[in-house]
Coordinates of C-alpha atoms in Angstrom, one line a residue:
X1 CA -8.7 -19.9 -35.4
X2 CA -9.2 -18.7 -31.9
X3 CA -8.4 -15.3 -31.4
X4 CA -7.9 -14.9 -27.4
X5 CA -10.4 -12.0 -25.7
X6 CA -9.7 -9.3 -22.7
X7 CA -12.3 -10.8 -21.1
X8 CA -11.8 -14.5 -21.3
X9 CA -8.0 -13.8 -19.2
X10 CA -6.9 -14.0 -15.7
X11 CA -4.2 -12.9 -13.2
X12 CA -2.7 -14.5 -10.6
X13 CA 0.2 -14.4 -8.8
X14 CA 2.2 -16.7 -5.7
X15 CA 4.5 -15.9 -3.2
X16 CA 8.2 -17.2 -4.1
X17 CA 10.3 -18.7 -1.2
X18 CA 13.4 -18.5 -3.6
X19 CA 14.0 -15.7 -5.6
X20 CA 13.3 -16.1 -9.3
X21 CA 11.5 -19.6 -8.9
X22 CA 7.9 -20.7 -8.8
X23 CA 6.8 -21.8 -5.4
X24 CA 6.7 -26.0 -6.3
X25 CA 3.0 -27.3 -5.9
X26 CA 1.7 -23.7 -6.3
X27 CA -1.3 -22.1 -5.0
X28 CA -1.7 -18.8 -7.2
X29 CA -4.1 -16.2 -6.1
X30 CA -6.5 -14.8 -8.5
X31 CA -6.2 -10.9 -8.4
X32 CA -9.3 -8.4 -9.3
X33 CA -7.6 -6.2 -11.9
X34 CA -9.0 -3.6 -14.9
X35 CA -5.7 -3.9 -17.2
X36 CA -2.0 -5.3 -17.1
X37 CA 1.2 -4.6 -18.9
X38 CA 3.7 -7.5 -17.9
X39 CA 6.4 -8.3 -20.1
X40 CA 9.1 -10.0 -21.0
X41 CA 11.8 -7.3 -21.3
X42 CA 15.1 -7.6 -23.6
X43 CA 18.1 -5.2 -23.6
X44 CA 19.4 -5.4 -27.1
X45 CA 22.3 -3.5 -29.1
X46 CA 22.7 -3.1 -32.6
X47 CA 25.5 -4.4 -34.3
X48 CA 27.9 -1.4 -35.4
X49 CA 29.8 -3.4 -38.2
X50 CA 30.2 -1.4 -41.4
X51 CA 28.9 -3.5 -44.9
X52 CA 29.6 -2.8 -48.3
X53 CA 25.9 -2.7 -48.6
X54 CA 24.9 -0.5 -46.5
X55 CA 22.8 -2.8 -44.3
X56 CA 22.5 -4.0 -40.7
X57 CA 24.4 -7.2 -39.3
X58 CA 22.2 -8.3 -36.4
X59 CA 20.3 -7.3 -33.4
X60 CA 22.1 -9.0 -30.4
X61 CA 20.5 -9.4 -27.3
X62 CA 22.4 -8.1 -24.1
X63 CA 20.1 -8.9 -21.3
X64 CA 16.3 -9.8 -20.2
X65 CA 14.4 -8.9 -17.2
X66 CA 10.6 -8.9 -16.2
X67 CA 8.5 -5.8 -15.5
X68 CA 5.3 -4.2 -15.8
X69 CA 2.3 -4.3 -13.8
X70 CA -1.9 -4.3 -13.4
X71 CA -4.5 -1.4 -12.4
X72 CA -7.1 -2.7 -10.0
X73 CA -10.2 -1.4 -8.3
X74 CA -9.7 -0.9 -4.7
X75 CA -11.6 -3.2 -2.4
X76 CA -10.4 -5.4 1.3
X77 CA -9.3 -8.9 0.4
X78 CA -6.3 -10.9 1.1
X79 CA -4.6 -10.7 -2.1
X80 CA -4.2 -7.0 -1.3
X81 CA -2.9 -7.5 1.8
X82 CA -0.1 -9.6 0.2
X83 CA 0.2 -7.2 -2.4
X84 CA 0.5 -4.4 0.6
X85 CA 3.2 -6.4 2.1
X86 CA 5.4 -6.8 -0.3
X87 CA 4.8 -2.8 -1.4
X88 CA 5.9 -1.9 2.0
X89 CA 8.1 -4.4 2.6
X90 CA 6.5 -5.3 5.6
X91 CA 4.1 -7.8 7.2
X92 CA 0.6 -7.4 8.4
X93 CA 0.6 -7.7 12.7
X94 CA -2.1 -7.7 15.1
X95 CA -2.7 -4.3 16.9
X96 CA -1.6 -4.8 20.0
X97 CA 0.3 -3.5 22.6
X98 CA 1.6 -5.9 23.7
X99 CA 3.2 -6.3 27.5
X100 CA 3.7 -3.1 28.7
X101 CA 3.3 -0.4 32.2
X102 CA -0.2 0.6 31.7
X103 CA -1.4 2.8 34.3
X104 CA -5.2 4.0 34.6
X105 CA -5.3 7.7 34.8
X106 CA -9.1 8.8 34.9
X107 CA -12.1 6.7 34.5
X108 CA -11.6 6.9 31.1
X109 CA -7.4 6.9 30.4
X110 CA -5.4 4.3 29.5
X111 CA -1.9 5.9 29.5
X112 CA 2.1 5.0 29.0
X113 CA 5.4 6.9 30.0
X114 CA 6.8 4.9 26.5
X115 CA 6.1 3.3 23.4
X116 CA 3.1 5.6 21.7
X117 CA -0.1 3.9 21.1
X118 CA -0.4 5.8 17.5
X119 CA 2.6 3.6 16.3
X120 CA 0.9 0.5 18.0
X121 CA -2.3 1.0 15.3
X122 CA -4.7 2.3 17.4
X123 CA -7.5 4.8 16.1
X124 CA -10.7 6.0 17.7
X125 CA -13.6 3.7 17.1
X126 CA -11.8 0.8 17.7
X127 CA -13.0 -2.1 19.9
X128 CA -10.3 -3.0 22.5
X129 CA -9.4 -5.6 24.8
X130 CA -7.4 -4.9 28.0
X131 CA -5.7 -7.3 30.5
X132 CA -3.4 -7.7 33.4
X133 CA -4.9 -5.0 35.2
X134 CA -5.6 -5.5 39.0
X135 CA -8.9 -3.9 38.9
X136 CA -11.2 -5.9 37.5
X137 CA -13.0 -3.2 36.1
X138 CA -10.3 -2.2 33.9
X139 CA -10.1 -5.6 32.2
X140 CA -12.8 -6.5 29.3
X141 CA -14.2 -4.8 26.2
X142 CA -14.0 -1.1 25.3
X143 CA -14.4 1.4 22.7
X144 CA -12.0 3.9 21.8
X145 CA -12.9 7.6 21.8
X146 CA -9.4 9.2 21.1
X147 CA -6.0 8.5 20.7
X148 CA -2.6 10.1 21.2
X149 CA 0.6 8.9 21.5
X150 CA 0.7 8.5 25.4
X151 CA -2.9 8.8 26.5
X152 CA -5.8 6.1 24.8
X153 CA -9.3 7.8 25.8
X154 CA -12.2 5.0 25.9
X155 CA -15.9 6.0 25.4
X156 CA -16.7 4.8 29.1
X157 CA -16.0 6.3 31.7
X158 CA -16.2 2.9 34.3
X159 CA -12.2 2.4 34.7
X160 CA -10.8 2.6 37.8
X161 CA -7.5 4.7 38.6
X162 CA -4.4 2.3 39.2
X163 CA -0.5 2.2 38.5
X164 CA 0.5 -0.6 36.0
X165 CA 2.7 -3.3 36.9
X166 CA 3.9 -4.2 33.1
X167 CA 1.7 -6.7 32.7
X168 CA -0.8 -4.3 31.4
X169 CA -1.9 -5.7 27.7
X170 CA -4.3 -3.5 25.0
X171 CA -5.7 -5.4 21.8
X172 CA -8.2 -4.6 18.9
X173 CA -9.9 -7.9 17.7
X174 CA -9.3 -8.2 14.2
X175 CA -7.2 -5.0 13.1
X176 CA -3.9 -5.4 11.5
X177 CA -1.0 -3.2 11.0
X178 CA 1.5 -3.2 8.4
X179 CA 4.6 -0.8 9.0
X180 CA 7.1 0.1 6.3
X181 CA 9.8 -2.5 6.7
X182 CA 13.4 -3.5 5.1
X183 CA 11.8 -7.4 4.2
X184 CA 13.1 -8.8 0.7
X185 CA 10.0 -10.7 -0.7
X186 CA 9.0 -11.7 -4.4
X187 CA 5.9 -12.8 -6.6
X188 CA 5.6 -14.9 -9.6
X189 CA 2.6 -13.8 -11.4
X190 CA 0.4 -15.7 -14.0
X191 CA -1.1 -14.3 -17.2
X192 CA -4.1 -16.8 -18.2
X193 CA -4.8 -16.2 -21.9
X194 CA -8.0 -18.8 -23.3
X195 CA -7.5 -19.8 -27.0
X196 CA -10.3 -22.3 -27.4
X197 CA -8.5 -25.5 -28.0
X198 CA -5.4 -24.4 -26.5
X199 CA -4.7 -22.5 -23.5
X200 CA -1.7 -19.9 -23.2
X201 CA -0.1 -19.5 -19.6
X202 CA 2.5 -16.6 -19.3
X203 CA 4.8 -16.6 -16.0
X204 CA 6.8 -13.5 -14.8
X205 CA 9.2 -14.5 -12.4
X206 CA 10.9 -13.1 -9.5
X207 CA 9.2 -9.9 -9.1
X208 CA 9.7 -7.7 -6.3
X209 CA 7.4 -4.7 -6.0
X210 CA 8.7 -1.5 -7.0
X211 CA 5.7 1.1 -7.5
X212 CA 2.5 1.1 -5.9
X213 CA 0.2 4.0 -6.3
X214 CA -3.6 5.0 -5.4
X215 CA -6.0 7.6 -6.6
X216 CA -8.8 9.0 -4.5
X217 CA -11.3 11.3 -6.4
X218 CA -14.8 12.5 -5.9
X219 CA -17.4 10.8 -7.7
X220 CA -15.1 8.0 -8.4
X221 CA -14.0 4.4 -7.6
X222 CA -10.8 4.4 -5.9
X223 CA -8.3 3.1 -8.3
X224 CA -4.8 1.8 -8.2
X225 CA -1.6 0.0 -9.9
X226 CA 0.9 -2.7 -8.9
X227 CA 4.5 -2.7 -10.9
X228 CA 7.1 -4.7 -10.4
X229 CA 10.7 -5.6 -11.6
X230 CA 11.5 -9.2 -11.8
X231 CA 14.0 -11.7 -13.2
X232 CA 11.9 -12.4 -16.5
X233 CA 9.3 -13.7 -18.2
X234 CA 9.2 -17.4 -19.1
X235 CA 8.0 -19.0 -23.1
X236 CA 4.2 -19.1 -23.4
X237 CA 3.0 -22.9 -21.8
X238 CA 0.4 -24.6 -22.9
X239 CA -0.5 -25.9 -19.4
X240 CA -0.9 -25.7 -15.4
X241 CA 1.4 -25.7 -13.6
X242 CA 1.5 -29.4 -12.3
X243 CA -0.7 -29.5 -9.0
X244 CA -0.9 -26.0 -8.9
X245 CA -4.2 -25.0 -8.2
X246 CA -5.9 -21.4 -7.8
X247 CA -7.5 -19.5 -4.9
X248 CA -10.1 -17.2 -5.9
X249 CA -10.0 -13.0 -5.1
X250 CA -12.3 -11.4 -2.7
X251 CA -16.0 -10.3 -3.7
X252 CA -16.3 -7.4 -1.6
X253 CA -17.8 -4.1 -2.3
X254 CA -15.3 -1.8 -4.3
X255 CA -14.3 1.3 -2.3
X256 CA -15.1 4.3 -3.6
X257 CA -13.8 8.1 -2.1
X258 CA -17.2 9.3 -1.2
X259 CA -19.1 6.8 0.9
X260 CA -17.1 5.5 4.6
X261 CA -14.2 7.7 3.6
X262 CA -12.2 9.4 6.0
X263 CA -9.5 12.2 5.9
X264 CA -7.5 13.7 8.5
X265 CA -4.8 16.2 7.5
X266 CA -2.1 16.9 10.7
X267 CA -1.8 20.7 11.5
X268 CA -5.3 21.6 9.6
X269 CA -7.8 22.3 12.5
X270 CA -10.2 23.6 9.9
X271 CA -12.2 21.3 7.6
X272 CA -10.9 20.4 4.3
X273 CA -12.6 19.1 0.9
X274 CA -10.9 17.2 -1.2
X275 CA -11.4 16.7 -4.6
X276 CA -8.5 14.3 -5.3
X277 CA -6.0 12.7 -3.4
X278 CA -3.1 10.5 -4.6
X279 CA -0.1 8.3 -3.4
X280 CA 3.2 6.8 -5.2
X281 CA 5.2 4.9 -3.3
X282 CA 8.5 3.5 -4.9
X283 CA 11.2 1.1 -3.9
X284 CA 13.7 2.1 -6.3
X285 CA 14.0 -1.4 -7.5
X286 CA 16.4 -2.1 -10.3
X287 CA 17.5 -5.6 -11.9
X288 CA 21.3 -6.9 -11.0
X289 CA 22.7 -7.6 -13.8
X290 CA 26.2 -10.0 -14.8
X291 CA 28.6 -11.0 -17.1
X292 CA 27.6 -14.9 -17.8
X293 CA 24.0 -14.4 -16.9
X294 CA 21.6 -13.8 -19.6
X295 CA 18.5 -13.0 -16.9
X296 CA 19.2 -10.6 -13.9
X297 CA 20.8 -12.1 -11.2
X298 CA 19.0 -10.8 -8.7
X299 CA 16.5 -7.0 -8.3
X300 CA 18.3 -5.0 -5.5
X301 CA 15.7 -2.0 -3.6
X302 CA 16.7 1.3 -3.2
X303 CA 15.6 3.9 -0.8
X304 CA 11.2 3.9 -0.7
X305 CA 10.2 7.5 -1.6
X306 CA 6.8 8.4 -1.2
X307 CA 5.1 11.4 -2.8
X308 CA 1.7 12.4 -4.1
X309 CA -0.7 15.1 -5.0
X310 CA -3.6 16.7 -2.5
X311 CA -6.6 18.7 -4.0
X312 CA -9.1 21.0 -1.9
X313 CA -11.4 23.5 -2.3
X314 CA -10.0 26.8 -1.3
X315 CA -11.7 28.2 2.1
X316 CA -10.2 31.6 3.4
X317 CA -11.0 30.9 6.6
X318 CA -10.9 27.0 7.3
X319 CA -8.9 24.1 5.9
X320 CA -8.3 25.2 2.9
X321 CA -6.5 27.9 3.5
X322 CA -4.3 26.6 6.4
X323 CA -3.3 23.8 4.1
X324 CA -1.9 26.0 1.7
X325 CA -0.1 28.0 4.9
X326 CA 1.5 24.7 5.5
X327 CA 3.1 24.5 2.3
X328 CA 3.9 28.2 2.5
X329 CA 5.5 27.7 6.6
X330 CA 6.6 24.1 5.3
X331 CA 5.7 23.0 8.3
X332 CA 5.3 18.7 8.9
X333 CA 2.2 17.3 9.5
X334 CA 0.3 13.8 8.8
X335 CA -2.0 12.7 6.2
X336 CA -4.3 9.6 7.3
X337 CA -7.4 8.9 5.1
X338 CA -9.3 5.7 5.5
X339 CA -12.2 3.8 3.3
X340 CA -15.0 1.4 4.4
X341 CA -17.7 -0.3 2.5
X342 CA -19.9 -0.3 5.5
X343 CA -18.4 -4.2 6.7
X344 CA -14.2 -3.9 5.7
X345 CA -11.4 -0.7 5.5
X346 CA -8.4 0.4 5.0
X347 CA -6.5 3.1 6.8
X348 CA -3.5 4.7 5.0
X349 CA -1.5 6.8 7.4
X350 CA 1.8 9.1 6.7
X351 CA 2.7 10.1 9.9
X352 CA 4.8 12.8 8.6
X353 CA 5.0 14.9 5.1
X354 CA 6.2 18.4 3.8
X355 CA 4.4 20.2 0.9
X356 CA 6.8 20.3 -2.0
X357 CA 4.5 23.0 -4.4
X358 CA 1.4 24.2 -3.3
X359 CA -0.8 26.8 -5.1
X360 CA -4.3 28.6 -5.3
X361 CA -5.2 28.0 -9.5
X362 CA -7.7 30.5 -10.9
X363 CA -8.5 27.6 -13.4
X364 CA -11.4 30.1 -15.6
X365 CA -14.9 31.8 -15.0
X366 CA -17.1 29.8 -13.6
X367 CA -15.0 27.4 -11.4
X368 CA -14.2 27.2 -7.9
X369 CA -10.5 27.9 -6.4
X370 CA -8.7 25.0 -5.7
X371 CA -5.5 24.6 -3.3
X372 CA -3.4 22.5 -5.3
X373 CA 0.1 20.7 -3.5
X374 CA 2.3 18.0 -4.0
X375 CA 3.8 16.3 -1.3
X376 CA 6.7 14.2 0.3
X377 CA 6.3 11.6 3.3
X378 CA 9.1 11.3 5.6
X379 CA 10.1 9.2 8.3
X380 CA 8.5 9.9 11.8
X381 CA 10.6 8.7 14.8
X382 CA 7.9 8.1 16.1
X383 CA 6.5 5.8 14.3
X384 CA 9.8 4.3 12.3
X385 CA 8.3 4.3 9.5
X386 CA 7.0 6.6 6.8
X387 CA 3.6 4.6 6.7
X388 CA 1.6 2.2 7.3
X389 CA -1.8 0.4 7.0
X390 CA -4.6 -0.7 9.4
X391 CA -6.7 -3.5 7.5

């Protein structure tokens, strides 16, 4: 007998180019994960019919669909930037400009009449690339000290002052932007149970993300979860995929909230100290069900809703305290927090949220006051988008 162990499994999943079908010849991705729930989910009904002996008729089965998910450690690697993608709905770009009027404004201004370098990506520390400028001086490598949405503000101060002629171009070498987008995209994922003797491989098919959350806390790793609704899950196999192969996760450093960690909230001029920060995103995805079809036909989105929970220390006279005036004005403002392991990050920017609840709990003696608030993102004009990521 070989009972299968936790520790002896695998995850994986592949991109599908047809919804509800394994890519053919498939290359799955391993995935760094700390638990999973996927199944293989059935809609049944109870038979009604009365007996003369008082028992139960049948349990018939109405539908199937597949859905559940996996918690994971955070840390930079491509399968989470698929992962991202298909959370969002979007797909990871290069920061850039692109072609656009860039005029020269001091010796140490890029600036715009349109467009908004904030919704482009760009964030201070960046390095930079500019082109197309006539000056010579104003084309090669910078660094960036500021951003807003007109006006970039580089740590040098050698540019020269010029008009644009719209050949102007801005780039940051190897930082990507993923915007929330309208893309329909789906996963198979692999469940990789060893038996000894006899493997078990479980497939969930056409899943298209519907929740994605993310938990910043002091003193902690920063967690997450993936969940999905798909079309369902296939009978255990006892095999490979034929010429599939697999691609192995990242070994990167796990984030963590404490070390490279970065929080800017919009509107708070004071300094504020967090003791927990979190974000669910959902999709509102649902399985399409129909009469002849024993699977779903197909998992429709709905509207992407974005909400979490924000923890400080209460400060009467910094961040603190202007963060619970925001909830109190309900006044709009942005939440951007990033993490780094020194080599890699993540930023995670709302460009626009309202505080739902907000308030100052008295928890006990012998604790500290904490500003407590839930919050909504919303979609900035600016931006069109309700968030994004810089990888």
């Amino acid at each position: 007998m070989a009972i299968a162990d936790t520790s002896d499994t695998r995850l994986a999943f592949i991109p599908e180019v047809t919804w509800g079908t394994t890519t053919a010849t498939s290359a799955f991705q391993k995935v760094r994960y700390t638990g999973e729930n996927f199944a293989h989910a059935k809609a049944t009904v109870v038979s009604n019919e009365i007996r003369s002996d008082a028992e139960v008729a049948d349990l018939v089965q109405v539908g199937v669909s597949g859905e559940g998910g996996y918690d994971f450690e955070l840390s930079q690697g491509p399968e989470f930037n698929t992962l991202f993608e298909h959370a969002l709905r979007g797909t990871f770009a290069q920061v850039d400009s692109g072609l656009f009027t860039g005029d020269v404004g001091s010796t140490s201004t890029f600036t715009r009449a349109t467009g908004s370098f904030l919704a482009d990506g760009f964030r201070a520390g960046q390095s930079i690339t500019t082109t197309g400028y006539t000056d010579a001086a104003n084309n090669g490598a910078f660094t960036v000290a500021s951003v807003a949405a007109l006006t970039l503000t580089i740590v040098e101060t050698t540019l020269v002052v010029e008009s644009g002629g719209g050949n102007e171009q801005i780039t940051v070498a190897g930082a990507t932007l993923l915007k929330g987008g309208i893309e329909k995209q789906s996963l198979t994922f692999e469940k990789f149970l060893e038996g000894g003797g006899t493997d078990s491989y479980q497939r969930f098919t056409g899943g298209r993300m519907n929740n994605f959350n993310l938990d910043f806390s002091t003193n902690e790793i920063v967690t997450g979860r993936f969940d999905v609704v798909g079309k369902e899950g296939e009978a255990l196999d006892t095999a490979i995929i034929a010429g599939a192969t697999n691609l192995e996760p990242n070994t990167n450093d796990i984030f963590n909230a404490v070390e490279g960690a970065v929080l800017t909230v919009g509107g708070v001029t004071g300094q504020v100290f967090l003791t927990n920060l979190t974000m669910a995103l959902t999709n509102n995805a649902a399985p399409r069900n129909a009469i002849g079809n024993l699977p779903a036909i197909d998992v429709r989105y709905g509207r992407r809703e974005i909400t979490g929970n924000i923890t400080a220390y209460f400060d009467a006279s910094a961040g603190g305290k202007e963060l619970y005036d925001a909830f109190v004005s309900h006044t709009a403002g942005a939440l951007r927090w990033s993490v780094d392991d020194g080599t890699n990050s993540y930023t995670f920017h709302l460009p626009k949220v309202k505080y739902a609840t907000g308030l100052t709990n008295i928890g006990g003696n012998n604790e500290d006051v904490l500003v407590e608030a839930t919050y909504q993102a919303l979609v900035d004009t600016a931006f069109g988008t309700s968030v994004y990521i810089i990888a």
